[in-house]
Structures are given as C-alpha cells and as structure tokens.
Coordinates of N, CA and C and ligand atoms in Angstrom, one line a residue:
M1 N 22.7 -24.1 4.7 CA 24.0 -23.4 4.8 C 24.4 -22.7 3.5
V2 N 24.2 -23.5 2.4 CA 24.5 -23.0 1.1 C 23.7 -21.7 0.8
Q3 N 22.4 -21.8 1.2 CA 21.5 -20.7 1.0 C 22.0 -19.5 1.7
V4 N 22.5 -19.7 3.0 CA 23.0 -18.5 3.8 C 24.2 -17.9 3.1
I5 N 25.1 -18.7 2.7 CA 26.4 -18.2 2.1 C 26.0 -17.5 0.8
F6 N 25.1 -18.1 0.0 CA 24.7 -17.5 -1.3 C 24.1 -16.1 -1.0
S7 N 23.2 -16.1 0.1 CA 22.5 -14.8 0.4 C 23.6 -13.8 0.8
G8 N 24.6 -14.1 1.5 CA 25.6 -13.2 1.9 C 26.3 -12.6 0.7
I9 N 26.7 -13.4 -0.3 CA 27.3 -13.0 -1.5 C 26.4 -12.1 -2.3
L10 N 25.1 -12.5 -2.4 CA 24.1 -11.7 -3.1 C 24.0 -10.3 -2.5
G11 N 23.9 -10.3 -1.1 CA 23.8 -9.1 -0.3 C 24.9 -8.1 -0.6
S12 N 26.1 -8.6 -0.7 CA 27.3 -7.7 -0.9 C 27.3 -7.2 -2.3
I13 N 26.9 -8.0 -3.3 CA 26.8 -7.5 -4.7 C 25.7 -6.5 -4.8
I14 N 24.6 -6.7 -4.1 CA 23.5 -5.7 -4.2 C 23.9 -4.4 -3.5
G15 N 24.6 -4.6 -2.4 CA 25.1 -3.4 -1.7 C 26.0 -2.5 -2.6
S16 N 26.9 -3.2 -3.3 CA 27.8 -2.6 -4.3 C 27.0 -1.9 -5.4
F17 N 26.0 -2.6 -5.9 CA 25.1 -2.0 -6.9 C 24.4 -0.8 -6.5
V18 N 23.8 -0.9 -5.2 CA 23.0 0.3 -4.7 C 23.9 1.5 -4.6
T19 N 25.2 1.3 -4.1 CA 26.1 2.5 -4.0 C 26.3 3.1 -5.3
C20 N 26.6 2.2 -6.3 CA 26.9 2.7 -7.7 C 25.7 3.5 -8.2
W21 N 24.5 2.9 -8.0 CA 23.3 3.5 -8.5 C 23.0 4.9 -7.9
C22 N 23.2 5.0 -6.5 CA 23.0 6.2 -5.8 C 24.0 7.3 -6.3
E23 N 25.3 6.9 -6.4 CA 26.3 7.8 -6.9 C 26.0 8.4 -8.3
R24 N 25.7 7.5 -9.2 CA 25.4 7.9 -10.6 C 24.2 8.8 -10.6
R25 N 23.2 8.4 -9.8 CA 21.9 9.2 -9.8 C 22.2 10.6 -9.3
L26 N 23.0 10.7 -8.2 CA 23.3 12.0 -7.6 C 24.2 12.9 -8.6
N27 N 25.0 12.2 -9.3 CA 25.9 12.9 -10.3 C 25.2 13.2 -11.6
G28 N 24.0 12.6 -11.8 CA 23.3 12.8 -13.0 C 23.8 11.9 -14.2
D29 N 24.6 10.9 -13.9 CA 25.1 10.0 -14.9 C 24.0 8.9 -15.2
S30 N 24.3 8.2 -16.3 CA 23.4 7.1 -16.7 C 23.6 6.0 -15.7
V31 N 22.4 5.4 -15.2 CA 22.5 4.4 -14.2 C 22.8 3.1 -14.8
V32 N 22.4 2.8 -16.1 CA 22.6 1.5 -16.6 C 23.9 1.3 -17.4
S33 N 24.3 2.4 -18.1 CA 25.5 2.2 -19.0 C 26.7 2.8 -18.4
G34 N 27.9 2.4 -19.0 CA 29.1 3.0 -18.6 C 29.8 2.1 -17.6
R35 N 31.1 1.9 -17.7 CA 31.9 1.1 -16.8 C 32.3 1.9 -15.6
S36 N 32.6 1.1 -14.5 CA 32.9 1.8 -13.2 C 34.3 2.4 -13.3
R37 N 34.4 3.6 -12.9 CA 35.6 4.4 -12.9 C 36.0 4.9 -11.6
C38 N 37.3 5.3 -11.4 CA 37.7 5.9 -10.2 C 37.2 7.4 -10.2
N39 N 36.6 7.8 -9.1 CA 36.0 9.2 -9.1 C 37.1 10.2 -9.2
A40 N 38.4 9.9 -8.8 CA 39.4 10.9 -8.8 C 40.2 11.0 -10.1
C41 N 40.7 9.8 -10.6 CA 41.5 9.9 -11.8 C 40.7 9.5 -13.1
G42 N 39.6 8.9 -12.9 CA 38.7 8.6 -14.1 C 39.1 7.3 -14.8
R43 N 40.2 6.5 -14.3 CA 40.6 5.3 -15.0 C 39.5 4.2 -14.8
V44 N 39.3 3.4 -15.9 CA 38.3 2.4 -15.8 C 38.8 1.3 -14.8
L45 N 38.0 0.9 -13.9 CA 38.4 -0.1 -12.9 C 38.4 -1.5 -13.5
L46 N 39.3 -2.3 -13.0 CA 39.4 -3.7 -13.5 C 38.4 -4.6 -12.7
K47 N 38.1 -5.7 -13.3 CA 37.1 -6.6 -12.7 C 37.5 -7.0 -11.2
R48 N 38.8 -7.2 -11.1 CA 39.3 -7.6 -9.7 C 39.2 -6.4 -8.7
D49 N 39.0 -5.2 -9.2 CA 38.8 -4.0 -8.3 C 37.4 -3.9 -7.9
L50 N 36.5 -4.7 -8.5 CA 35.1 -4.6 -8.3 C 34.4 -5.7 -7.5
V51 N 35.3 -6.5 -6.9 CA 34.8 -7.6 -6.0 C 34.3 -7.0 -4.7
P52 N 33.0 -7.2 -4.4 CA 32.5 -6.5 -3.1 C 33.3 -6.9 -1.9
I53 N 33.5 -6.0 -1.0 CA 34.2 -6.2 0.3 C 35.7 -6.4 0.1
F54 N 36.0 -7.5 -0.6 CA 37.4 -7.9 -0.7 C 38.3 -6.9 -1.4
S55 N 37.8 -6.3 -2.5 CA 38.6 -5.4 -3.3 C 39.0 -4.2 -2.4
Y56 N 38.0 -3.7 -1.6 CA 38.3 -2.6 -0.8 C 39.4 -2.9 0.3
L57 N 39.3 -4.1 0.8 CA 40.2 -4.5 1.8 C 41.6 -4.7 1.2
A58 N 41.6 -5.4 0.0 CA 42.9 -5.7 -0.7 C 43.6 -4.4 -1.1
L59 N 42.8 -3.4 -1.5 CA 43.5 -2.1 -1.9 C 43.6 -1.1 -0.8
H60 N 43.3 -1.5 0.5 CA 43.4 -0.7 1.6 C 42.6 0.6 1.4
G61 N 41.4 0.4 0.7 CA 40.5 1.6 0.6 C 41.0 2.7 -0.3
R62 N 42.0 2.3 -1.2 CA 42.6 3.4 -2.1 C 42.6 2.9 -3.6
C63 N 42.5 3.9 -4.5 CA 42.5 3.5 -5.9 C 43.8 2.9 -6.3
R64 N 43.8 1.9 -7.1 CA 45.0 1.2 -7.6 C 46.0 2.1 -8.3
Y65 N 45.4 3.1 -9.1 CA 46.2 3.9 -10.0 C 46.7 5.2 -9.3
C66 N 45.8 5.9 -8.7 CA 46.1 7.3 -8.2 C 46.2 7.3 -6.7
G67 N 45.7 6.3 -6.0 CA 45.9 6.3 -4.5 C 44.8 7.1 -3.8
A68 N 43.9 7.6 -4.6 CA 42.8 8.4 -3.9 C 41.9 7.5 -3.1
P69 N 41.5 8.0 -1.9 CA 40.6 7.1 -1.1 C 39.3 6.8 -1.8
I70 N 38.9 5.5 -1.7 CA 37.6 5.1 -2.3 C 36.6 5.4 -1.2
P71 N 35.4 6.0 -1.6 CA 34.4 6.4 -0.5 C 34.1 5.2 0.3
K72 N 34.1 5.4 1.7 CA 33.7 4.3 2.6 C 32.3 3.8 2.4
T73 N 31.5 4.6 1.8 CA 30.1 4.2 1.7 C 29.9 2.9 0.9
S74 N 30.8 2.7 -0.1 CA 30.6 1.4 -0.9 C 31.0 0.2 0.0
F75 N 32.0 0.3 0.8 CA 32.4 -0.8 1.6 C 31.3 -1.0 2.7
V76 N 30.8 0.1 3.3 CA 29.8 -0.1 4.3 C 28.6 -0.8 3.8
N77 N 28.1 -0.3 2.6 CA 26.9 -0.9 2.0 C 27.1 -2.4 1.6
E78 N 28.3 -2.7 1.1 CA 28.6 -4.1 0.7 C 28.6 -5.0 2.0
L79 N 29.2 -4.5 3.0 CA 29.2 -5.3 4.3 C 27.8 -5.4 4.9
A80 N 27.1 -4.2 4.9 CA 25.8 -4.2 5.5 C 24.8 -5.1 4.7
G81 N 25.0 -5.1 3.3 CA 24.1 -6.0 2.5 C 24.4 -7.4 2.8
A82 N 25.7 -7.8 2.9 CA 26.0 -9.2 3.2 C 25.5 -9.6 4.6
V83 N 25.7 -8.8 5.6 CA 25.2 -9.1 7.0 C 23.7 -9.2 7.1
C84 N 23.0 -8.2 6.5 CA 21.6 -8.3 6.5 C 21.0 -9.5 5.8
F85 N 21.5 -9.8 4.6 CA 21.0 -10.9 3.9 C 21.3 -12.2 4.6
V86 N 22.4 -12.3 5.2 CA 22.8 -13.6 5.9 C 21.8 -13.7 7.1
C87 N 21.6 -12.6 7.9 CA 20.7 -12.7 9.0 C 19.3 -13.1 8.6
L88 N 18.8 -12.5 7.5 CA 17.4 -12.7 7.0 C 17.2 -14.2 6.6
S89 N 18.2 -14.7 5.8 CA 18.0 -16.0 5.3 C 18.3 -17.1 6.4
W90 N 19.2 -16.7 7.3 CA 19.4 -17.6 8.4 C 18.2 -17.8 9.3
Q91 N 17.4 -16.7 9.5 CA 16.3 -16.8 10.3 C 15.0 -17.4 9.7
W92 N 14.8 -17.0 8.4 CA 13.6 -17.4 7.8 C 13.7 -18.3 6.5
G93 N 15.0 -18.6 6.2 CA 15.1 -19.4 4.9 C 14.7 -18.5 3.7
W94 N 14.4 -19.1 2.6 CA 14.0 -18.4 1.4 C 12.5 -18.5 1.3
Q95 N 11.8 -17.5 1.6 CA 10.4 -17.4 1.5 C 9.9 -16.0 1.2
L96 N 8.6 -15.8 1.1 CA 8.1 -14.5 0.7 C 8.5 -13.4 1.8
W97 N 8.4 -13.9 3.1 CA 8.7 -12.9 4.2 C 10.1 -12.4 4.1
T98 N 11.1 -13.3 3.7 CA 12.5 -13.0 3.6 C 12.6 -12.0 2.4
L99 N 11.9 -12.3 1.3 CA 12.0 -11.4 0.1 C 11.5 -10.0 0.5
R100 N 10.3 -10.0 1.2 CA 9.8 -8.7 1.7 C 10.8 -7.8 2.4
N101 N 11.5 -8.5 3.3 CA 12.5 -7.7 4.1 C 13.7 -7.4 3.4
A102 N 14.1 -8.3 2.4 CA 15.3 -8.1 1.6 C 15.1 -6.8 0.8
V103 N 13.9 -6.7 0.1 CA 13.7 -5.5 -0.7 C 13.6 -4.3 0.2
L104 N 13.1 -4.4 1.4 CA 13.1 -3.3 2.3 C 14.5 -2.8 2.6
V105 N 15.4 -3.8 2.9 CA 16.8 -3.5 3.2 C 17.4 -2.7 2.0
I106 N 17.1 -3.1 0.8 CA 17.7 -2.5 -0.4 C 17.2 -1.0 -0.5
L107 N 15.9 -0.8 -0.3 CA 15.3 0.5 -0.4 C 16.0 1.4 0.7
L108 N 16.1 0.9 1.9 CA 16.6 1.7 3.0 C 18.1 2.0 2.8
M109 N 18.8 1.1 2.2 CA 20.2 1.3 1.9 C 20.4 2.5 0.9
A110 N 19.5 2.5 -0.1 CA 19.5 3.6 -1.0 C 19.1 4.9 -0.4
V111 N 18.1 4.9 0.5 CA 17.6 6.1 1.2 C 18.8 6.6 2.1
A112 N 19.4 5.7 2.8 CA 20.5 6.2 3.8 C 21.7 6.8 3.0
T113 N 22.0 6.1 1.9 CA 23.2 6.6 1.1 C 22.9 8.0 0.5
I114 N 21.7 8.1 -0.1 CA 21.4 9.4 -0.7 C 21.3 10.5 0.3
D115 N 20.6 10.2 1.5 CA 20.4 11.2 2.5 C 21.8 11.6 3.1
E116 N 22.6 10.6 3.3 CA 23.9 10.9 3.9 C 24.8 11.8 3.0
T117 N 24.6 11.6 1.7 CA 25.4 12.4 0.7 C 24.8 13.8 0.4
A118 N 23.5 13.7 0.1 CA 22.8 14.9 -0.4 C 21.8 15.5 0.5
Y119 N 21.6 15.0 1.7 CA 20.6 15.5 2.6 C 19.2 15.5 2.1
I120 N 18.8 14.6 1.2 CA 17.4 14.5 0.8 C 17.0 13.0 0.8
I121 N 15.7 12.8 1.0 CA 15.1 11.5 1.0 C 14.2 11.5 -0.2
P122 N 14.5 10.8 -1.3 CA 13.7 10.9 -2.5 C 12.3 10.3 -2.2
D123 N 11.2 11.0 -2.6 CA 9.9 10.6 -2.4 C 9.6 9.2 -3.1
F124 N 10.2 9.0 -4.3 CA 9.8 7.8 -5.0 C 10.3 6.6 -4.3
L125 N 11.4 6.7 -3.5 CA 11.9 5.5 -2.7 C 10.9 5.2 -1.6
V126 N 10.4 6.3 -1.0 CA 9.4 6.1 0.1 C 8.1 5.5 -0.5
A127 N 7.7 6.0 -1.6 CA 6.5 5.5 -2.3 C 6.6 4.1 -2.7
A128 N 7.8 3.7 -3.2 CA 8.1 2.3 -3.6 C 8.0 1.4 -2.4
G129 N 8.5 1.9 -1.2 CA 8.4 1.1 0.0 C 6.9 0.9 0.4
V130 N 6.1 2.0 0.4 CA 4.7 1.8 0.8 C 4.0 0.9 -0.2
L131 N 4.2 1.0 -1.5 CA 3.6 0.0 -2.4 C 4.0 -1.4 -2.2
W132 N 5.3 -1.6 -2.0 CA 5.9 -2.9 -1.7 C 5.3 -3.5 -0.4
W133 N 5.1 -2.7 0.6 CA 4.5 -3.1 1.8 C 3.0 -3.6 1.6
G134 N 2.3 -2.7 0.8 CA 0.9 -3.0 0.6 C 0.8 -4.3 -0.2
F135 N 1.6 -4.5 -1.2 CA 1.6 -5.7 -2.1 C 1.9 -7.0 -1.2
T136 N 2.9 -6.9 -0.4 CA 3.3 -8.1 0.3 C 2.3 -8.3 1.5
A137 N 1.8 -7.3 2.1 CA 0.8 -7.4 3.1 C -0.5 -8.2 2.6
W138 N -0.8 -7.8 1.3 CA -1.9 -8.5 0.7 C -1.6 -10.0 0.4
L139 N -0.4 -10.3 -0.1 CA 0.0 -11.6 -0.3 C 0.1 -12.5 1.0
L140 N 0.6 -11.8 2.1 CA 0.8 -12.5 3.3 C -0.4 -12.4 4.3
H141 N -1.5 -11.9 3.8 CA -2.7 -11.7 4.6 C -2.5 -11.0 5.9
Q142 N -1.8 -9.9 5.9 CA -1.5 -9.2 7.1 C -2.7 -8.2 7.3
S143 N -2.8 -7.8 8.6 CA -3.9 -6.8 8.9 C -3.5 -5.4 8.4
V144 N -3.9 -5.0 7.2 CA -3.5 -3.8 6.6 C -3.9 -2.6 7.4
F145 N -5.2 -2.6 7.8 CA -5.7 -1.4 8.4 C -5.0 -1.0 9.7
K146 N -4.8 -2.0 10.6 CA -4.2 -1.7 11.9 C -2.7 -1.2 11.8
N147 N -2.0 -1.8 10.8 CA -0.6 -1.4 10.6 C -0.6 0.0 10.0
L148 N -1.5 0.3 9.1 CA -1.6 1.6 8.5 C -1.9 2.7 9.6
L149 N -2.8 2.3 10.5 CA -3.1 3.2 11.6 C -1.9 3.5 12.5
G150 N -1.1 2.4 12.8 CA 0.1 2.5 13.6 C 1.1 3.4 12.9
A151 N 1.3 3.3 11.6 CA 2.2 4.1 10.9 C 1.8 5.6 10.9
F152 N 0.5 5.8 10.7 CA -0.1 7.1 10.7 C 0.2 7.8 12.1
I153 N -0.1 7.1 13.1 CA 0.1 7.6 14.5 C 1.6 8.0 14.7
L154 N 2.5 7.1 14.2 CA 3.9 7.3 14.4 C 4.3 8.6 13.6
A155 N 3.9 8.7 12.4 CA 4.2 9.9 11.5 C 3.7 11.1 12.2
A156 N 2.4 11.1 12.7 CA 1.8 12.2 13.3 C 2.6 12.6 14.6
L157 N 3.1 11.6 15.3 CA 3.8 11.9 16.6 C 5.2 12.6 16.2
V158 N 5.8 12.0 15.2 CA 7.1 12.6 14.8 C 6.9 14.0 14.3
W159 N 5.8 14.2 13.6 CA 5.5 15.6 13.0 C 5.3 16.6 14.2
A160 N 4.6 16.1 15.2 CA 4.3 17.0 16.4 C 5.5 17.3 17.1
V161 N 6.4 16.3 17.4 CA 7.6 16.5 18.1 C 8.5 17.4 17.3
S162 N 8.6 17.3 16.0 CA 9.5 18.1 15.2 C 9.0 19.6 15.2
M163 N 7.7 19.7 15.2 CA 7.1 21.1 15.2 C 7.5 21.8 16.6
A164 N 7.4 21.0 17.7 CA 7.8 21.5 19.0 C 9.3 21.9 19.0
M165 N 10.1 21.0 18.4 CA 11.5 21.2 18.4 C 11.9 22.4 17.6
D166 N 11.2 22.6 16.5 CA 11.4 23.8 15.6 C 11.2 25.0 16.4
R167 N 10.2 25.1 17.2 CA 9.8 26.2 18.0 C 10.9 26.5 19.0
V168 N 11.4 25.5 19.7 CA 12.4 25.7 20.7 C 13.7 26.1 20.1
M169 N 14.1 25.4 19.0 CA 15.4 25.6 18.5 C 15.5 26.7 17.5
Q170 N 14.3 27.2 17.1 CA 14.2 28.3 16.1 C 14.7 28.0 14.7
R171 N 14.7 26.7 14.4 CA 15.1 26.3 13.0 C 14.5 24.9 12.8
E172 N 14.6 24.5 11.5 CA 14.0 23.2 11.2 C 14.9 22.1 11.7
S173 N 14.2 21.2 12.5 CA 14.9 20.1 13.1 C 14.8 18.8 12.2
L174 N 13.6 18.4 11.9 CA 13.5 17.3 11.0 C 12.9 17.7 9.7
G175 N 13.3 17.1 8.6 CA 12.8 17.4 7.3 C 11.5 16.6 7.1
G176 N 10.7 17.1 6.1 CA 9.5 16.4 5.7 C 9.8 15.0 5.2
G177 N 11.0 14.8 4.6 CA 11.4 13.5 4.1 C 11.5 12.5 5.3
D178 N 12.0 13.0 6.4 CA 12.1 12.1 7.6 C 10.8 11.6 8.1
I179 N 9.8 12.5 8.1 CA 8.5 12.1 8.6 C 7.8 11.1 7.6
K180 N 8.0 11.3 6.3 CA 7.4 10.4 5.3 C 8.1 9.0 5.5
L181 N 9.4 9.1 5.7 CA 10.2 7.8 5.9 C 9.7 7.1 7.1
F182 N 9.4 7.8 8.2 CA 8.9 7.2 9.4 C 7.6 6.5 9.1
F183 N 6.7 7.1 8.2 CA 5.5 6.5 7.9 C 5.7 5.1 7.2
M184 N 6.6 5.2 6.2 CA 6.9 4.0 5.4 C 7.5 2.9 6.3
T185 N 8.5 3.2 7.1 CA 9.1 2.2 7.9 C 8.2 1.7 9.0
G186 N 7.3 2.6 9.5 CA 6.3 2.2 10.5 C 5.4 1.1 10.0
L187 N 5.1 1.1 8.7 CA 4.3 0.0 8.1 C 5.0 -1.3 8.3
F188 N 6.3 -1.3 8.0 CA 7.1 -2.6 8.0 C 7.3 -3.1 9.4
V189 N 7.7 -2.2 10.4 CA 7.9 -2.7 11.7 C 6.6 -3.2 12.4
G190 N 5.5 -2.7 11.9 CA 4.2 -3.1 12.5 C 3.8 -2.3 13.7
R191 N 2.5 -2.4 14.0 CA 2.0 -1.5 15.0 C 2.5 -1.7 16.4
Y192 N 3.0 -2.9 16.8 CA 3.5 -3.2 18.1 C 4.9 -2.6 18.3
F193 N 5.6 -2.3 17.2 CA 6.9 -1.8 17.4 C 7.2 -0.4 17.0
V194 N 6.1 0.4 16.7 CA 6.3 1.7 16.2 C 7.0 2.6 17.2
L195 N 6.6 2.5 18.5 CA 7.3 3.3 19.5 C 8.7 2.9 19.8
W196 N 9.0 1.6 19.8 CA 10.4 1.2 19.9 C 11.2 1.7 18.7
H197 N 10.6 1.7 17.6 CA 11.2 2.2 16.3 C 11.6 3.7 16.5
L198 N 10.7 4.4 17.0 CA 10.9 5.9 17.2 C 12.1 6.1 18.2
L199 N 12.0 5.4 19.3 CA 13.0 5.5 20.4 C 14.4 5.1 19.9
L200 N 14.4 4.0 19.2 CA 15.7 3.4 18.7 C 16.3 4.4 17.7
S201 N 15.5 4.9 16.8 CA 15.9 5.9 15.8 C 16.6 7.1 16.4
A202 N 15.9 7.6 17.5 CA 16.4 8.8 18.2 C 17.7 8.5 18.8
C203 N 17.8 7.3 19.5 CA 19.1 6.9 20.1 C 20.2 6.8 19.1
I204 N 19.9 6.1 18.0 CA 21.0 6.0 16.9 C 21.4 7.3 16.4
G205 N 20.3 8.2 16.2 CA 20.6 9.5 15.6 C 21.5 10.3 16.6
L206 N 21.2 10.2 17.9 CA 22.1 11.0 18.8 C 23.5 10.5 18.8
V207 N 23.7 9.1 18.8 CA 25.0 8.5 18.7 C 25.7 9.0 17.5
M208 N 25.0 9.0 16.3 CA 25.7 9.4 15.0 C 26.0 10.9 15.1
Y209 N 25.1 11.7 15.7 CA 25.4 13.1 15.8 C 26.6 13.3 16.7
G210 N 26.7 12.6 17.8 CA 27.9 12.7 18.7 C 29.2 12.4 17.9
I211 N 29.1 11.2 17.2 CA 30.4 10.8 16.5 C 30.8 11.8 15.4
L212 N 29.8 12.3 14.7 CA 30.1 13.3 13.6 C 30.6 14.6 14.2
R213 N 30.0 15.0 15.3 CA 30.5 16.2 16.0 C 31.9 16.1 16.5
Y214 N 32.2 14.9 17.0 CA 33.5 14.6 17.6 C 34.6 14.5 16.5
R215 N 34.2 13.9 15.3 CA 35.2 13.7 14.3 C 35.4 14.8 13.4
S216 N 34.4 15.6 13.0 CA 34.6 16.6 12.0 C 34.9 17.9 12.7
S217 N 35.8 18.7 12.0 CA 36.2 19.9 12.5 C 35.2 21.0 12.3
D218 N 34.5 20.9 11.1 CA 33.5 22.0 10.8 C 32.2 21.6 11.6
Q219 N 31.8 22.4 12.5 CA 30.7 22.1 13.3 C 29.4 22.4 12.6
K220 N 29.0 21.4 11.7 CA 27.8 21.6 11.0 C 26.6 21.5 11.9
E221 N 25.6 22.3 11.7 CA 24.4 22.2 12.5 C 23.6 21.0 12.1
E222 N 23.6 20.7 10.8 CA 22.7 19.6 10.3 C 23.3 18.3 10.2
I223 N 22.6 17.2 10.5 CA 23.0 15.9 10.1 C 21.8 15.2 9.5
P224 N 22.1 14.3 8.6 CA 21.0 13.5 8.0 C 20.4 12.5 9.0
F225 N 19.1 12.4 9.1 CA 18.5 11.5 10.1 C 18.1 10.2 9.4
G226 N 18.0 10.2 8.1 CA 17.6 9.0 7.3 C 18.4 7.8 7.7
P227 N 19.7 7.8 7.7 CA 20.5 6.6 8.1 C 20.1 6.0 9.4
A228 N 19.8 6.9 10.4 CA 19.4 6.4 11.7 C 18.0 5.7 11.7
I229 N 17.1 6.2 10.9 CA 15.8 5.6 10.8 C 15.9 4.3 10.0
A230 N 16.8 4.2 9.0 CA 17.0 3.0 8.2 C 17.6 1.9 9.1
L231 N 18.6 2.3 9.9 CA 19.3 1.3 10.8 C 18.3 0.8 11.8
S232 N 17.5 1.7 12.4 CA 16.6 1.2 13.4 C 15.6 0.2 12.8
T233 N 15.1 0.5 11.6 CA 14.1 -0.3 11.0 C 14.7 -1.7 10.8
I234 N 15.9 -1.7 10.2 CA 16.6 -3.0 9.9 C 16.8 -3.8 11.2
L235 N 17.3 -3.2 12.2 CA 17.5 -3.9 13.5 C 16.2 -4.5 14.0
I236 N 15.1 -3.7 14.0 CA 13.9 -4.3 14.5 C 13.4 -5.4 13.6
I237 N 13.5 -5.3 12.3 CA 13.0 -6.4 11.4 C 13.8 -7.7 11.7
I238 N 15.2 -7.5 11.8 CA 16.0 -8.7 12.0 C 15.8 -9.3 13.4
L239 N 15.7 -8.4 14.4 CA 15.6 -8.9 15.8 C 14.2 -9.2 16.2
E240 N 13.2 -9.1 15.3 CA 11.8 -9.2 15.7 C 11.5 -10.5 16.4
P241 N 12.0 -11.6 15.9 CA 11.6 -12.9 16.7 C 12.1 -12.8 18.1
I242 N 13.3 -12.3 18.3 CA 13.9 -12.2 19.7 C 13.0 -11.2 20.5
L243 N 12.7 -10.1 19.9 CA 11.9 -9.1 20.7 C 10.5 -9.6 21.0
V244 N 9.9 -10.4 20.1 CA 8.6 -10.9 20.4 C 8.7 -11.9 21.6
R245 N 9.7 -12.8 21.5 CA 9.9 -13.7 22.6 C 10.1 -13.0 24.0
F246 N 10.9 -11.9 23.9 CA 11.1 -11.1 25.1 C 9.8 -10.5 25.7
L247 N 9.0 -10.0 24.8 CA 7.8 -9.3 25.2 C 6.8 -10.4 25.8
I248 N 6.7 -11.6 25.1 CA 5.8 -12.6 25.6 C 6.2 -13.1 27.0
V249 N 7.5 -13.2 27.2 CA 8.0 -13.7 28.5 C 7.8 -12.7 29.6
N250 N 8.0 -11.4 29.3 CA 8.0 -10.4 30.3 C 6.7 -9.7 30.6
Y251 N 5.8 -9.8 29.6 CA 4.5 -9.0 29.8 C 3.3 -10.0 29.7
Ligands
ZN301 ZN1 42.1 6.8 -9.2

C-alpha cells in the first residue's frame, strides 16, 4: 500500500516536471535552471503554488497574483501521472516490468504535451522509446523479432491508410511523426495487441476531434493525433492483464 501511495505522489511530481520541461523546451528556455514563473505576469511562484494537483485545485486554476488561468495541461499531466503510476504499481509492484512501463508513460506524456501544443512529435522521443524498448526486451528476454515485425506491420498499415486518406481528402491526414510513433508504441503493446491499438487510437482520436470541434469556435481542420496514440498505448499497457484474461476465456 505504501508503495502504491508513494508511486502516486512520484507520478504527479513527474507529470509536473514533464509539463515544465515541455513548456521550456518549446519556448527555447533552459530546461534545468531558473525558477518556475507565471506565464502571464512573470512573478516567481511560491513553493506552495508548485504542489502537484493540489495547488491547481486550491488556486482554482488561476495565478495567485494576476488571476491568469494556469494551463490545464499541467493539471492533466499531474493527475495522469499519479493515476498511471498507481495503476502500474498496484498491478505489478516494483519490478523491471513496472519501470519499463513507467518510463514509457513519461515519454508518451511528453509526446502528447508537445504534439498538443506545437503539432510536432520530436523524433528523439520516439527514438528514445525504441531504444528503451530494445534494452528492456533484452533484459526481460522478450521475443524481439516477432514484436519488431508486429510494429513494422502496424506502421506500414497506418502509412497505407494515411496515403489513401490523403488521396480522398486531398490533404495530409496523418503526419510522418504519427506513423513513427505508432511504430514505437507498437513495440510496447506487443504483436497481439497492435490491431487493438490502432482501432482504439482511431476511436479516441475521433472522440477528441468531436470534442474539439464542438468546443472551439475556430473550425480548425487539423488536430494532433499524438495524444490519442499515447492514451491508447497507456490504456492497453495498464489493462493488458484483463485483456489477456478476456482473450483466453473467449477464444
Ligand atoms: Zn500571474
């Protein structure tokens, strides 16, 4: 129990750090130095304004000094980090498998945050994911070849579908970053789940598209797909034991 609570706290702190890192990276600021400031008025934030999840709730999502809204991304990431880390440590305790998935969650959180803000998926985050998968697959004695093949097939399928969609819609539907991300996440979900992963990502993407269309007045044509791929991956990783049991019982 202590492990699970500690994991939740750690997850929320990491979620907060990931948001800060992405923000500073996108703004071209130094990632390691400098105190946290309000984006609107520039005042240095107090320690009590930097407690993950709780500060946002206590301040009703607004800056203490100027009242400017604090970006929801930080709250979402802190909460997501806490929930994911609690689920992972609840299910598997603290072991290498948990660490593998925890690092994946951190990478995907960064991918989703940057894609959501800047509509790009940095190659180095995808490459880091592939390397981390290879390293842990080697430590955990997983079948590297079969999962690589599964991920390749997934990426090729997504590429073919996006090519067909581009033709029909006469514009770019999926970016190259999305296809590379599918390859990386395909490695982690494993060969049995790549199609589920694709379907779930598409469903989440459609729901997100619907919500954005409904809420925003400017009818932008483009929406980032990275967050949908990230969410689908995390759901499959966390629900994997339940999905496996379901598949064994039913097929
Ligand atoms: Zn302020």
